[in-house]
Short mmCIF file of C-alpha atoms in Angstrom, two decimals:
data_model
loop_
_atom_site.label_atom_id
_atom_site.label_comp_id
_atom_site.label_asym_id
_atom_site.label_seq_id
_atom_site.Cartn_x
_atom_site.Cartn_y
_atom_site.Cartn_z
CA UNK A 1365 -98.92 14.92 -199.41
CA UNK A 1366 -101.04 16.95 -202.20
CA UNK A 1367 -97.70 17.87 -203.48
CA UNK A 1368 -96.38 14.19 -203.44
CA UNK A 1369 -95.95 12.78 -207.01
CA UNK A 1370 -98.97 9.89 -207.71
CA UNK A 1371 -95.91 7.34 -207.48
CA UNK A 1372 -95.07 8.34 -204.25
CA UNK A 1373 -98.95 8.47 -203.24
CA UNK A 1374 -99.30 5.11 -205.28
CA UNK A 1375 -95.79 3.28 -203.00
CA UNK A 1376 -97.54 4.83 -199.86
CA UNK A 1377 -100.63 2.93 -200.60
CA UNK A 1378 -98.97 -0.31 -201.87
CA UNK A 1379 -97.37 -0.48 -198.32
CA UNK A 1380 -100.31 -0.20 -196.39
CA UNK A 1381 -101.95 -2.73 -198.19
CA UNK A 1382 -98.73 -5.13 -197.81
CA UNK A 1383 -98.96 -4.36 -194.10
CA UNK A 1384 -102.53 -5.14 -193.75
CA UNK A 1385 -102.03 -8.57 -195.63
CA UNK A 1386 -98.83 -9.57 -193.26
CA UNK A 1387 -101.51 -9.33 -190.48
CA UNK A 1388 -103.46 -12.15 -192.01
CA UNK A 1389 -99.93 -13.85 -192.32
CA UNK A 1390 -99.50 -13.85 -188.55
CA UNK A 1391 -102.40 -15.46 -187.94
CA UNK A 1392 -102.27 -17.97 -190.46
CA UNK A 1393 -98.72 -19.01 -189.07
CA UNK A 1394 -100.27 -18.95 -185.73
CA UNK A 1395 -103.12 -21.57 -186.77
CA UNK A 1396 -100.22 -23.72 -188.07
CA UNK A 1397 -98.40 -23.92 -184.84
CA UNK A 1398 -99.85 -22.93 -181.75
CA UNK A 1399 -103.72 -22.09 -182.45
CA UNK A 1400 -105.18 -24.75 -179.58
CA UNK A 1401 -107.96 -26.86 -182.11
CA UNK A 1402 -110.97 -25.57 -180.40
CA UNK A 1403 -110.17 -22.18 -182.07
CA UNK A 1404 -110.11 -23.21 -185.79
CA UNK A 1405 -113.47 -22.05 -186.89
CA UNK A 1406 -113.16 -18.68 -184.92
CA UNK A 1407 -109.44 -18.31 -186.76
CA UNK A 1408 -111.20 -19.05 -190.17
CA UNK A 1409 -113.60 -16.47 -189.69
CA UNK A 1410 -110.97 -14.02 -188.52
CA UNK A 1411 -108.95 -14.95 -191.70
CA UNK A 1412 -112.20 -14.58 -194.13
CA UNK A 1413 -112.58 -11.08 -192.64
CA UNK A 1414 -108.84 -9.67 -193.18
CA UNK A 1415 -109.02 -11.22 -196.70
CA UNK A 1416 -111.92 -9.53 -197.42
CA UNK A 1417 -110.84 -6.21 -196.32
CA UNK A 1418 -107.24 -6.38 -197.66
CA UNK A 1419 -109.00 -7.15 -201.29
CA UNK A 1420 -111.47 -4.25 -200.50
CA UNK A 1421 -108.46 -2.02 -200.22
CA UNK A 1422 -106.57 -3.47 -202.80
CA UNK A 1423 -109.19 -3.21 -205.66
CA UNK A 1424 -110.34 0.28 -204.39
CA UNK A 1425 -111.11 3.07 -206.95
CA UNK A 1426 -108.63 4.66 -205.30
CA UNK A 1427 -105.86 2.50 -206.10
CA UNK A 1428 -106.81 1.89 -209.43
CA UNK A 1429 -106.62 5.82 -209.99
CA UNK A 1430 -103.28 6.15 -208.10
CA UNK A 1431 -102.06 3.56 -210.36
CA UNK A 1432 -103.18 5.69 -213.74
CA UNK A 1433 -101.63 8.49 -212.21
CA UNK A 1434 -98.66 6.98 -211.88
CA UNK A 1435 -98.64 5.30 -215.00
CA UNK A 1436 -98.83 8.67 -216.93
CA UNK A 1437 -96.01 9.75 -214.58
CA UNK A 1438 -93.42 7.08 -215.68
CA UNK A 1439 -94.09 6.83 -219.32
CA UNK A 1440 -91.30 7.17 -221.41
CA UNK A 1441 -89.11 5.45 -218.75
CA UNK A 1442 -87.68 2.02 -219.63
CA UNK A 1443 -90.02 -0.97 -219.09
CA UNK A 1444 -87.22 -2.39 -216.61
CA UNK A 1445 -86.57 0.87 -214.53
CA UNK A 1446 -87.46 0.55 -210.66
CA UNK A 1447 -89.99 2.86 -211.05
CA UNK A 1448 -91.63 1.44 -214.29
CA UNK A 1449 -91.68 -2.27 -212.71
CA UNK A 1450 -93.36 -0.75 -209.54
CA UNK A 1451 -95.93 0.61 -211.67
CA UNK A 1452 -96.52 -2.10 -214.08
CA UNK A 1453 -96.63 -5.09 -211.34
CA UNK A 1454 -99.14 -2.82 -209.78
CA UNK A 1455 -101.40 -2.72 -212.48
CA UNK A 1456 -100.82 -6.50 -212.90
CA UNK A 1457 -101.90 -7.16 -209.63
CA UNK A 1458 -104.73 -4.88 -209.52
CA UNK A 1459 -106.29 -6.19 -212.83
CA UNK A 1460 -106.15 -9.70 -211.71
CA UNK A 1461 -107.71 -8.69 -207.98
CA UNK A 1462 -110.17 -6.77 -209.01
CA UNK A 1463 -111.42 -9.81 -211.67
CA UNK A 1464 -112.47 -11.63 -208.00
CA UNK A 1465 -115.57 -11.11 -206.43
CA UNK A 1466 -114.98 -10.17 -202.78
CA UNK A 1467 -117.36 -12.61 -201.50
CA UNK A 1468 -114.83 -15.48 -203.52
CA UNK A 1469 -112.01 -13.95 -201.72
CA UNK A 1470 -113.57 -14.54 -198.48
CA UNK A 1471 -114.92 -17.60 -199.02
CA UNK A 1472 -111.91 -18.96 -200.25
CA UNK A 1473 -109.70 -18.02 -197.07
CA UNK A 1474 -112.72 -19.06 -194.98
CA UNK A 1475 -112.68 -22.71 -196.65
CA UNK A 1476 -109.22 -23.06 -196.80
CA UNK A 1477 -108.33 -22.11 -193.24
CA UNK A 1478 -111.02 -24.96 -191.82
CA UNK A 1479 -109.35 -27.08 -194.85
CA UNK A 1480 -105.89 -26.99 -193.47
CA UNK A 1481 -107.07 -27.98 -189.87
CA UNK A 1482 -109.51 -31.06 -191.39
CA UNK A 1483 -106.35 -32.20 -193.52
CA UNK A 1484 -104.37 -32.31 -190.59
CA UNK A 1485 -106.86 -34.68 -188.80
CA UNK A 1486 -106.99 -36.52 -192.11
CA UNK A 1487 -103.67 -37.16 -192.37
CA UNK A 1488 -103.04 -38.55 -188.83
CA UNK A 1489 -106.01 -40.85 -189.81
CA UNK A 1490 -104.61 -42.08 -192.96
CA UNK A 1491 -108.44 -41.28 -194.80
CA UNK A 1492 -108.94 -39.44 -197.94
CA UNK A 1493 -112.47 -40.05 -197.36
CA UNK A 1494 -112.12 -37.62 -194.50
CA UNK A 1495 -110.65 -34.73 -195.97
CA UNK A 1496 -112.84 -35.34 -199.68
CA UNK A 1497 -115.60 -32.67 -198.67
CA UNK A 1498 -113.21 -30.01 -198.05
CA UNK A 1499 -111.36 -30.80 -201.30
CA UNK A 1500 -114.65 -30.54 -203.09
CA UNK A 1501 -115.14 -27.72 -201.89
CA UNK A 1502 -111.69 -26.03 -202.41
CA UNK A 1503 -111.66 -27.46 -206.11
CA UNK A 1504 -115.06 -25.83 -206.53
CA UNK A 1505 -113.60 -22.57 -205.56
CA UNK A 1506 -110.43 -22.78 -207.17
CA UNK A 1507 -112.05 -23.34 -210.46
CA UNK A 1508 -114.11 -20.41 -210.02
CA UNK A 1509 -111.27 -18.55 -209.23
CA UNK A 1510 -109.59 -19.53 -212.33
CA UNK A 1511 -112.99 -18.99 -214.61
CA UNK A 1512 -112.69 -15.18 -212.96
CA UNK A 1513 -109.21 -14.68 -213.84
CA UNK A 1514 -108.76 -16.49 -217.40
CA UNK A 1515 -108.29 -14.67 -220.48
CA UNK A 1516 -109.31 -17.76 -222.43
CA UNK A 1517 -106.30 -18.40 -224.23
CA UNK A 1518 -103.85 -21.55 -223.48
CA UNK A 1519 -105.25 -23.63 -220.63
CA UNK A 1520 -107.31 -22.27 -217.60
CA UNK A 1521 -104.68 -23.68 -215.40
CA UNK A 1522 -102.69 -21.09 -216.64
CA UNK A 1523 -104.68 -18.37 -214.55
CA UNK A 1524 -103.61 -19.93 -211.27
CA UNK A 1525 -100.18 -20.90 -212.03
CA UNK A 1526 -99.59 -17.24 -212.92
CA UNK A 1527 -100.32 -16.26 -209.00
CA UNK A 1528 -97.19 -18.15 -208.41
CA UNK A 1529 -94.64 -17.82 -211.91
CA UNK A 1530 -95.96 -14.54 -213.24
CA UNK A 1531 -96.11 -15.12 -217.25
CA UNK A 1532 -95.70 -18.61 -217.33
CA UNK A 1533 -97.91 -20.78 -219.42
CA UNK A 1534 -99.02 -24.59 -218.62
CA UNK A 1535 -97.82 -25.40 -221.98
CA UNK A 1536 -94.49 -24.04 -221.51
CA UNK A 1537 -94.23 -25.74 -218.25
CA UNK A 1538 -95.29 -29.21 -219.56
CA UNK A 1539 -92.42 -28.71 -222.41
CA UNK A 1540 -89.65 -28.11 -219.98
CA UNK A 1541 -90.79 -31.01 -217.97
CA UNK A 1542 -91.42 -33.56 -220.78
CA UNK A 1543 -87.52 -32.45 -221.92
CA UNK A 1544 -86.50 -33.44 -218.23
CA UNK A 1545 -88.62 -36.37 -217.81
CA UNK A 1546 -86.60 -39.02 -220.20
CA UNK A 1547 -82.90 -38.57 -218.92
CA UNK A 1548 -84.32 -38.45 -215.50
CA UNK A 1549 -85.84 -41.90 -215.78
CA UNK A 1550 -82.91 -43.07 -217.67
CA UNK A 1551 -80.37 -42.10 -215.02
CA UNK A 1552 -82.93 -43.19 -212.31
CA UNK A 1553 -82.84 -46.68 -213.70
CA UNK A 1554 -79.20 -46.78 -213.98
CA UNK A 1555 -78.96 -45.83 -210.18
CA UNK A 1556 -81.08 -48.87 -209.48
CA UNK A 1557 -79.08 -51.27 -211.82
CA UNK A 1558 -76.04 -50.04 -209.80
CA UNK A 1559 -74.29 -52.87 -207.59
CA UNK A 1560 -73.18 -49.84 -205.66
CA UNK A 1561 -76.01 -48.90 -203.26
CA UNK A 1562 -76.01 -47.28 -199.78
CA UNK A 1563 -77.68 -47.76 -196.63
CA UNK A 1564 -80.35 -45.70 -195.53
CA UNK A 1565 -80.86 -47.28 -192.11
CA UNK A 1566 -78.23 -45.31 -190.87
CA UNK A 1567 -80.44 -42.70 -191.23
CA UNK A 1568 -83.34 -44.24 -189.55
CA UNK A 1569 -81.61 -44.83 -185.77
CA UNK A 1570 -82.32 -43.00 -182.80
CA UNK A 1571 -81.81 -39.40 -183.38
CA UNK A 1572 -83.18 -37.36 -180.28
CA UNK A 1573 -85.26 -34.09 -180.79
CA UNK A 1574 -83.56 -31.81 -178.62
CA UNK A 1575 -80.36 -33.23 -180.59
CA UNK A 1576 -81.88 -32.68 -183.91
CA UNK A 1577 -83.24 -29.28 -182.85
CA UNK A 1578 -79.79 -27.83 -181.71
CA UNK A 1579 -77.93 -29.14 -184.83
CA UNK A 1580 -80.46 -27.76 -187.33
CA UNK A 1581 -80.37 -24.46 -185.48
CA UNK A 1582 -76.69 -24.77 -186.09
CA UNK A 1583 -76.53 -25.40 -189.76
CA UNK A 1584 -79.29 -22.70 -190.44
CA UNK A 1585 -77.44 -19.93 -188.84
CA UNK A 1586 -74.25 -20.92 -190.51
CA UNK A 1587 -75.56 -20.94 -193.81
CA UNK A 1588 -76.87 -17.37 -193.08
CA UNK A 1589 -80.11 -17.60 -191.62
CA UNK A 1590 -80.76 -14.14 -188.93
CA UNK A 1591 -82.27 -15.85 -186.20
CA UNK A 1592 -82.65 -12.01 -184.36
CA UNK A 1593 -85.29 -11.38 -187.43
CA UNK A 1594 -86.45 -14.87 -187.36
CA UNK A 1595 -87.30 -18.20 -185.76
CA UNK A 1596 -87.92 -22.10 -185.97
CA UNK A 1597 -90.97 -23.79 -184.96
CA UNK A 1598 -92.90 -26.94 -185.25
CA UNK A 1599 -95.72 -27.77 -187.70
CA UNK A 1600 -97.52 -30.87 -189.68
CA UNK A 1601 -96.00 -29.31 -193.02
CA UNK A 1602 -92.53 -27.59 -193.09
CA UNK A 1603 -93.14 -23.71 -194.39
CA UNK A 1604 -91.54 -20.42 -194.27
CA UNK A 1605 -93.37 -17.09 -193.55
CA UNK A 1606 -91.64 -13.78 -194.24
CA UNK A 1607 -94.24 -11.02 -192.57
CA UNK A 1608 -91.67 -8.07 -193.47
CA UNK A 1609 -88.85 -6.79 -192.40
CA UNK A 1610 -87.33 -8.44 -189.67
CA UNK A 1611 -89.66 -10.95 -189.28
CA UNK A 1612 -89.29 -14.37 -190.91
CA UNK A 1613 -90.70 -17.80 -189.33
CA UNK A 1614 -89.57 -21.08 -190.35
CA UNK A 1615 -91.13 -24.44 -189.39
CA UNK A 1616 -90.17 -28.09 -189.46
CA UNK A 1617 -90.90 -31.20 -188.22
CA UNK A 1618 -89.16 -33.80 -185.97
CA UNK A 1619 -88.84 -37.71 -186.14
CA UNK A 1620 -86.58 -39.31 -183.61
CA UNK A 1621 -86.35 -42.29 -186.17
CA UNK A 1622 -85.80 -40.54 -189.33
CA UNK A 1623 -82.58 -37.99 -189.27
CA UNK A 1624 -83.15 -36.08 -192.94
CA UNK A 1625 -86.70 -35.11 -192.57
CA UNK A 1626 -86.22 -32.29 -189.85
CA UNK A 1627 -82.68 -31.59 -190.86
CA UNK A 1628 -82.71 -30.96 -194.70
CA UNK A 1629 -86.49 -29.80 -193.97
CA UNK A 1630 -84.76 -26.80 -191.95
CA UNK A 1631 -82.45 -25.69 -194.71
CA UNK A 1632 -84.91 -25.48 -197.26
CA UNK A 1633 -87.23 -23.37 -195.24
CA UNK A 1634 -83.94 -21.46 -194.03
CA UNK A 1635 -83.10 -21.20 -198.16
CA UNK A 1636 -86.51 -19.57 -198.35
CA UNK A 1637 -85.79 -17.33 -195.11
CA UNK A 1638 -82.68 -16.07 -196.45
CA UNK A 1639 -84.55 -14.95 -199.79
CA UNK A 1640 -86.83 -13.29 -197.62
CA UNK A 1641 -84.44 -11.78 -195.39
CA UNK A 1642 -82.49 -10.61 -198.42
CA UNK A 1643 -85.25 -8.56 -200.00
CA UNK A 1644 -84.58 -4.57 -200.26
CA UNK A 1645 -86.23 -3.80 -196.94
CA UNK A 1646 -86.67 0.01 -198.03
CA UNK A 1647 -88.71 -1.25 -201.09
CA UNK A 1648 -91.41 -3.12 -198.73
CA UNK A 1649 -94.82 -3.24 -200.25
CA UNK A 1650 -93.49 -2.87 -203.87
CA UNK A 1651 -92.71 -5.06 -206.76
CA UNK A 1652 -89.13 -4.34 -205.72
CA UNK A 1653 -89.22 -5.72 -202.34
CA UNK A 1654 -90.64 -9.07 -203.39
CA UNK A 1655 -89.74 -12.25 -204.61
CA UNK A 1656 -89.47 -12.60 -208.55
CA UNK A 1657 -91.47 -15.75 -208.58
CA UNK A 1658 -92.13 -18.70 -206.28
CA UNK A 1659 -89.64 -20.67 -208.91
CA UNK A 1660 -87.15 -18.59 -207.99
CA UNK A 1661 -87.99 -18.46 -204.55
CA UNK A 1662 -87.97 -22.27 -204.50
CA UNK A 1663 -84.57 -22.30 -206.07
CA UNK A 1664 -82.90 -20.61 -203.41
CA UNK A 1665 -84.48 -23.14 -200.95
CA UNK A 1666 -83.52 -26.19 -203.01
CA UNK A 1667 -80.01 -24.76 -203.51
CA UNK A 1668 -79.13 -24.68 -200.13
CA UNK A 1669 -81.01 -27.85 -199.02
CA UNK A 1670 -79.50 -29.99 -201.95
CA UNK A 1671 -76.67 -28.54 -204.02
CA UNK A 1672 -75.23 -27.30 -200.82
CA UNK A 1673 -76.51 -29.30 -197.85
CA UNK A 1674 -76.52 -32.53 -199.31
CA UNK A 1675 -72.55 -31.87 -200.50
CA UNK A 1676 -69.36 -33.87 -199.92
CA UNK A 1677 -68.14 -30.58 -198.72
CA UNK A 1678 -70.94 -29.54 -196.38
CA UNK A 1679 -70.60 -32.78 -194.67
CA UNK A 1680 -66.79 -32.63 -194.66
CA UNK A 1681 -67.06 -29.71 -192.07
CA UNK A 1682 -70.84 -30.72 -190.38
CA UNK A 1683 -70.00 -34.41 -189.97
CA UNK A 1684 -67.52 -34.13 -186.99
CA UNK A 1685 -70.33 -32.17 -185.06
CA UNK A 1686 -73.03 -34.26 -185.82
CA UNK A 1687 -71.18 -37.32 -184.60
CA UNK A 1688 -70.46 -35.45 -181.45
CA UNK A 1689 -74.28 -34.33 -181.71
CA UNK A 1690 -75.34 -37.60 -182.07
CA UNK A 1691 -72.79 -40.28 -180.64
CA UNK A 1692 -75.12 -43.37 -180.47
CA UNK A 1693 -75.99 -42.95 -183.96
CA UNK A 1694 -73.12 -41.68 -185.63
CA UNK A 1695 -70.39 -41.93 -182.95
CA UNK A 1696 -68.52 -44.85 -185.43
CA UNK A 1697 -69.92 -44.65 -188.53
CA UNK A 1698 -67.39 -43.73 -191.23
CA UNK A 1699 -68.04 -40.30 -193.00
CA UNK A 1700 -68.71 -42.39 -196.80
CA UNK A 1701 -71.38 -44.46 -195.39
CA UNK A 1702 -73.22 -41.63 -193.87
CA UNK A 1703 -72.55 -39.22 -197.06
CA UNK A 1704 -73.97 -41.84 -199.46
CA UNK A 1705 -76.90 -42.41 -197.20
CA UNK A 1706 -78.21 -38.92 -197.18
CA UNK A 1707 -77.69 -38.96 -201.01
CA UNK A 1708 -79.54 -42.25 -201.35
CA UNK A 1709 -81.55 -42.48 -204.57
CA UNK A 1710 -84.79 -45.00 -204.59
CA UNK A 1711 -88.35 -44.58 -205.44
CA UNK A 1712 -90.08 -43.58 -202.21
CA UNK A 1713 -93.47 -42.21 -201.43
CA UNK A 1714 -93.34 -38.67 -199.52
CA UNK A 1715 -92.32 -35.78 -201.90
CA UNK A 1716 -90.51 -33.83 -199.19
CA UNK A 1717 -88.22 -36.68 -198.47
CA UNK A 1718 -87.41 -37.94 -201.58
CA UNK A 1719 -83.95 -37.63 -203.11
CA UNK A 1720 -82.71 -35.11 -205.74
CA UNK A 1721 -82.96 -37.75 -208.62
CA UNK A 1722 -86.74 -39.00 -207.88
CA UNK A 1723 -87.98 -35.58 -206.45
CA UNK A 1724 -88.88 -33.84 -210.00
CA UNK A 1725 -90.96 -36.97 -210.80
CA UNK A 1726 -93.40 -36.45 -207.64
CA UNK A 1727 -93.87 -32.89 -208.68
CA UNK A 1728 -94.84 -33.79 -212.63
CA UNK A 1729 -97.53 -36.37 -211.19
CA UNK A 1730 -98.98 -33.44 -209.06
CA UNK A 1731 -98.68 -30.92 -211.88
CA UNK A 1732 -100.41 -33.45 -214.21
CA UNK A 1733 -103.36 -34.00 -211.79
CA UNK A 1734 -103.75 -30.21 -210.67
CA UNK A 1735 -104.42 -29.53 -214.90
CA UNK A 1736 -107.12 -32.29 -214.75
CA UNK A 1737 -108.66 -30.88 -211.72
CA UNK A 1738 -109.06 -27.14 -212.61
CA UNK A 1739 -109.80 -28.44 -216.34
CA UNK A 1740 -112.68 -30.56 -215.10
CA UNK A 1741 -111.06 -33.95 -215.88
CA UNK A 1742 -110.84 -35.17 -212.63
CA UNK A 1743 -112.84 -35.08 -210.19
CA UNK A 1744 -111.65 -34.98 -206.14
CA UNK A 1745 -113.44 -37.98 -205.58
CA UNK A 1746 -111.26 -39.70 -208.06
CA UNK A 1747 -107.77 -38.35 -206.92
CA UNK A 1748 -106.88 -41.48 -204.61
CA UNK A 1749 -107.05 -43.85 -207.96
CA UNK A 1750 -105.78 -41.23 -210.43
CA UNK A 1751 -102.57 -40.45 -207.60
CA UNK A 1752 -102.19 -44.51 -207.47
CA UNK A 1753 -102.28 -45.28 -210.69
CA UNK A 1754 -99.79 -42.34 -212.09
CA UNK A 1755 -97.38 -43.18 -209.00
CA UNK A 1756 -97.12 -46.80 -209.91
CA UNK A 1757 -96.30 -45.67 -213.54
CA UNK A 1758 -93.64 -43.33 -212.47
CA UNK A 1759 -91.91 -44.64 -209.58
CA UNK A 1760 -92.94 -48.34 -209.30
CA UNK A 1761 -94.57 -47.89 -206.09
CA UNK A 1762 -98.23 -48.28 -204.97
CA UNK A 1763 -98.99 -46.27 -201.94
CA UNK A 1764 -99.68 -48.26 -198.90
CA UNK A 1765 -102.15 -45.63 -197.60
CA UNK A 1766 -103.41 -41.90 -198.20
CA UNK A 1767 -101.08 -40.20 -195.63
CA UNK A 1768 -98.33 -41.92 -197.52
CA UNK A 1769 -100.24 -40.75 -201.07
CA UNK A 1770 -102.55 -38.10 -202.23
CA UNK A 1771 -103.22 -36.19 -198.86
CA UNK A 1772 -99.64 -36.13 -197.64
CA UNK A 1773 -98.94 -32.40 -198.78
CA UNK A 1774 -100.83 -29.28 -197.28
CA UNK A 1775 -100.98 -27.51 -200.53
CA UNK A 1776 -104.61 -28.65 -201.80
CA UNK A 1777 -106.05 -28.13 -198.43
CA UNK A 1778 -104.55 -24.48 -198.52
CA UNK A 1779 -105.89 -23.79 -201.93
CA UNK A 1780 -102.74 -23.45 -203.38
CA UNK A 1781 -103.25 -24.91 -207.22
CA UNK A 1782 -100.29 -24.10 -209.18
CA UNK A 1783 -97.67 -24.31 -206.70
CA UNK A 1784 -96.59 -27.41 -207.17
CA UNK A 1785 -94.66 -26.66 -210.87
CA UNK A 1786 -92.48 -24.27 -208.97
CA UNK A 1787 -90.74 -27.06 -207.21
CA UNK A 1788 -89.08 -28.42 -210.27
CA UNK A 1789 -88.74 -25.01 -212.18
CA UNK A 1790 -86.76 -24.01 -208.81
CA UNK A 1791 -84.49 -27.26 -209.02
CA UNK A 1792 -83.42 -26.26 -212.76
CA UNK A 1793 -82.92 -22.45 -211.82
CA UNK A 1794 -81.10 -23.46 -208.81
CA UNK A 1795 -78.54 -25.58 -210.97
CA UNK A 1796 -77.87 -22.59 -213.49
CA UNK A 1797 -77.59 -19.97 -210.34
CA UNK A 1798 -75.14 -22.50 -208.77
CA UNK A 1799 -73.02 -23.10 -211.73
CA UNK A 1800 -72.99 -19.17 -212.27
CA UNK A 1801 -71.99 -18.69 -208.57
CA UNK A 1802 -68.83 -21.40 -209.27
CA UNK A 1803 -67.88 -19.65 -212.02
CA UNK A 1804 -67.38 -15.98 -210.01
CA UNK A 1805 -66.70 -17.05 -206.50
CA UNK A 1806 -63.94 -20.16 -207.20
CA UNK A 1807 -63.73 -23.01 -205.16
CA UNK A 1808 -67.07 -23.39 -203.23
CA UNK A 1809 -66.64 -26.88 -202.29
CA UNK A 1810 -63.05 -25.74 -200.57
CA UNK A 1811 -65.26 -22.72 -198.88
CA UNK A 1812 -67.74 -25.17 -197.58
CA UNK A 1813 -65.62 -27.45 -196.23
CA UNK A 1814 -64.21 -24.87 -194.03
CA UNK A 1815 -67.63 -23.52 -192.84
CA UNK A 1816 -67.64 -20.68 -194.94
CA UNK A 1817 -71.05 -19.98 -196.72
CA UNK A 1818 -71.04 -16.08 -196.47
CA UNK A 1819 -69.89 -15.78 -199.88
CA UNK A 1820 -72.28 -17.54 -201.53
CA UNK A 1821 -74.69 -16.10 -199.55
CA UNK A 1822 -73.81 -12.80 -200.42
CA UNK A 1823 -73.87 -13.35 -204.15
CA UNK A 1824 -77.14 -14.39 -204.12
CA UNK A 1825 -78.29 -11.33 -201.88
CA UNK A 1826 -76.73 -9.20 -204.66
CA UNK A 1827 -77.46 -11.17 -208.09
CA UNK A 1828 -81.03 -12.26 -206.85
CA UNK A 1829 -82.80 -11.10 -203.60
CA UNK A 1830 -82.20 -7.36 -203.56
CA UNK A 1831 -83.15 -7.29 -207.43
CA UNK A 1832 -86.87 -8.11 -206.09
CA UNK A 1833 -89.08 -8.09 -208.83
CA UNK A 1834 -87.06 -6.12 -211.16
CA UNK A 1835 -87.03 -8.77 -213.88
CA UNK A 1836 -89.54 -11.39 -214.78
CA UNK A 1837 -87.87 -14.80 -213.50
CA UNK A 1838 -86.95 -16.08 -217.34
CA UNK A 1839 -84.99 -12.56 -217.94
CA UNK A 1840 -83.68 -12.77 -213.78
CA UNK A 1841 -82.20 -15.96 -215.14
CA UNK A 1842 -80.66 -14.55 -217.87
CA UNK A 1843 -79.35 -11.56 -216.30
CA UNK A 1844 -77.47 -13.52 -214.00
CA UNK A 1845 -76.50 -16.48 -215.86
CA UNK A 1846 -76.61 -15.58 -219.63
CA UNK A 1847 -78.75 -18.38 -220.51
CA UNK A 1848 -82.29 -19.39 -220.85
CA UNK A 1849 -83.76 -21.89 -218.76
CA UNK A 1850 -82.85 -25.33 -219.55
CA UNK A 1851 -82.88 -28.74 -217.80
CA UNK A 1852 -79.52 -29.86 -219.11
CA UNK A 1853 -77.76 -27.92 -216.17
CA UNK A 1854 -79.23 -29.81 -214.17
CA UNK A 1855 -79.12 -33.11 -215.27
CA UNK A 1856 -75.46 -32.20 -215.45
CA UNK A 1857 -75.25 -31.60 -211.56
CA UNK A 1858 -77.09 -35.14 -211.27
CA UNK A 1859 -74.98 -36.88 -213.75
CA UNK A 1860 -71.77 -35.88 -212.08
CA UNK A 1861 -72.76 -36.54 -208.43
CA UNK A 1862 -74.30 -39.76 -208.46
CA UNK A 1863 -72.45 -40.92 -211.24
CA UNK A 1864 -69.77 -40.73 -208.73
CA UNK A 1865 -71.46 -42.32 -206.00
CA UNK A 1866 -72.85 -45.21 -208.06
CA UNK A 1867 -70.07 -45.94 -210.13
CA UNK A 1868 -71.95 -44.93 -213.42
#
C-alpha cells in the first residue's frame, strides 16, 4: 500500500466511504417497505448513528490529506480527464461536508427518518396539522444546513440545490422555468378549449393488483431493467434506491381503480434503475461511478415514463398484452380510446399522476415554496394556505384536502429540499437527449412498436450512464446533443404530440 499513489489510496478510501453509506441506504429502503411500525424510533437511531459515522469518515484529516496529495499528482492533467474529475469531485464533496457539524448531520438523519414515518400517517389522515411539528423541525434544520453551506452569493437556497444539481443556481433555474411557463400555459389553455377530449374513466375501471404487478414487471423488464440485479416492492411513495453494483431496488404503489399510478410509476422508477445499473461498476465509489446530477437522473426516468411509455409506438406493442391482462376493463376497448386516456391532459391534484403538459406547473409551485421556506419568507405553518393559493393560480383548482395538496409528496418529510426543480430540468434534458437518440438510432417508433427497446437503452448506457460525473450536467448535455439546455425541444415535443391528439 505504501508504494501506491495518493490517487489510488484516495480511491480506496472513497469506495470505503461509499460502501459504508450504502449500508444506511439499505436500512432506509427497509424503513419504507418492510419495517414494522413499532420499530420506527429504533430505525431512526440506527440511521442517525450511521450518518454520523459516515460523516466522520468522509471529513477525516486522512481524507483531506489524500485529496491534497492526489491534487498534486494530477496537477497538469486536463480538467475533464478521468483522474482529474475524480479528485476535483472528491474535493468538492469534502469541502461541502466539512462545513457541516456532525451533530447536525446526525440530527437531520434522525428527524427526517421519524418525519417520513409521521408523514405516512398524516397523509392517511389527510392532516397537515398532524405533520406540521415535524415539518417545522425539518425546515429549521435545513435552514441551519443551508447557512453552513452557503457562500454568501446568490440565494441561500443555492446551497441546497447544489446537492442535487451541482453548480446550478436558483436564478438560473428560475430563468429556465420563466421561459417554459408561458408557452406551457398557452398550450394547456388550447388543449382545455379543444372539443376533442379523452375519456379518462377508462383508467378507473377495475385493474386487479396481481395483474398490475405482472404487467408492470413485464414492461420494466422489456425496457431493460435487470431483475437479476434488482427487485420491485411496495412503498407509500415510489422511489428507486441503487445500493451499488448488482443491487437496485424499485418501489411502486397500487390502486385497483387507477391503472396509470402503478404502471407509469414503475416505468419511471425503472428508468432510474436502468441508469443505476448502467453506471461503470469498476468506478464504484468515485465520481466516475455516480450519476452526473439528479436532473440528468430524472431525464432518464421521465424519458422512459413519458417519451417512450406514453407513446403510440409503445402501446402498439403492449396494448394487446394489456387487453389480455385486464380483459374485463380493456378487452373491448378500442386502442385509440385507451391511448388518448393515458395521454389525457387536464389540471389535477397529484403530481406523480399529472400529465406531461401540467406536470412542470406542479414543480414550479414546489420550487417557489421551497425558496421561500429556506429564505425565511414562508413559515411551515403557512404552507397549506400558500400551497392552495398558488395551486389555484397555476392550475385553477383548490385541493379538497391536505393529502391531495401540500402533504402529497414524501420529499419534505425526508429533508429533500432542493430536489423538486430537478424533475422539470429532467423533462427538458430528456427532450434533448431523445431528439439526439432519434437522430443517431433512426426510426425509434418502429423499434418500439416491435417491442425493441435495447437500442435506446444501449445508447443511453454509452452516452450518459457510463460517463458518470465526467462532465457537469450542462456540459454533458452539450457533449451528447451539441446544444445548451433550452425549453424549446420539450415544447416542440409537447406541441407535436398533443397537437395531434387534440386537433390543435
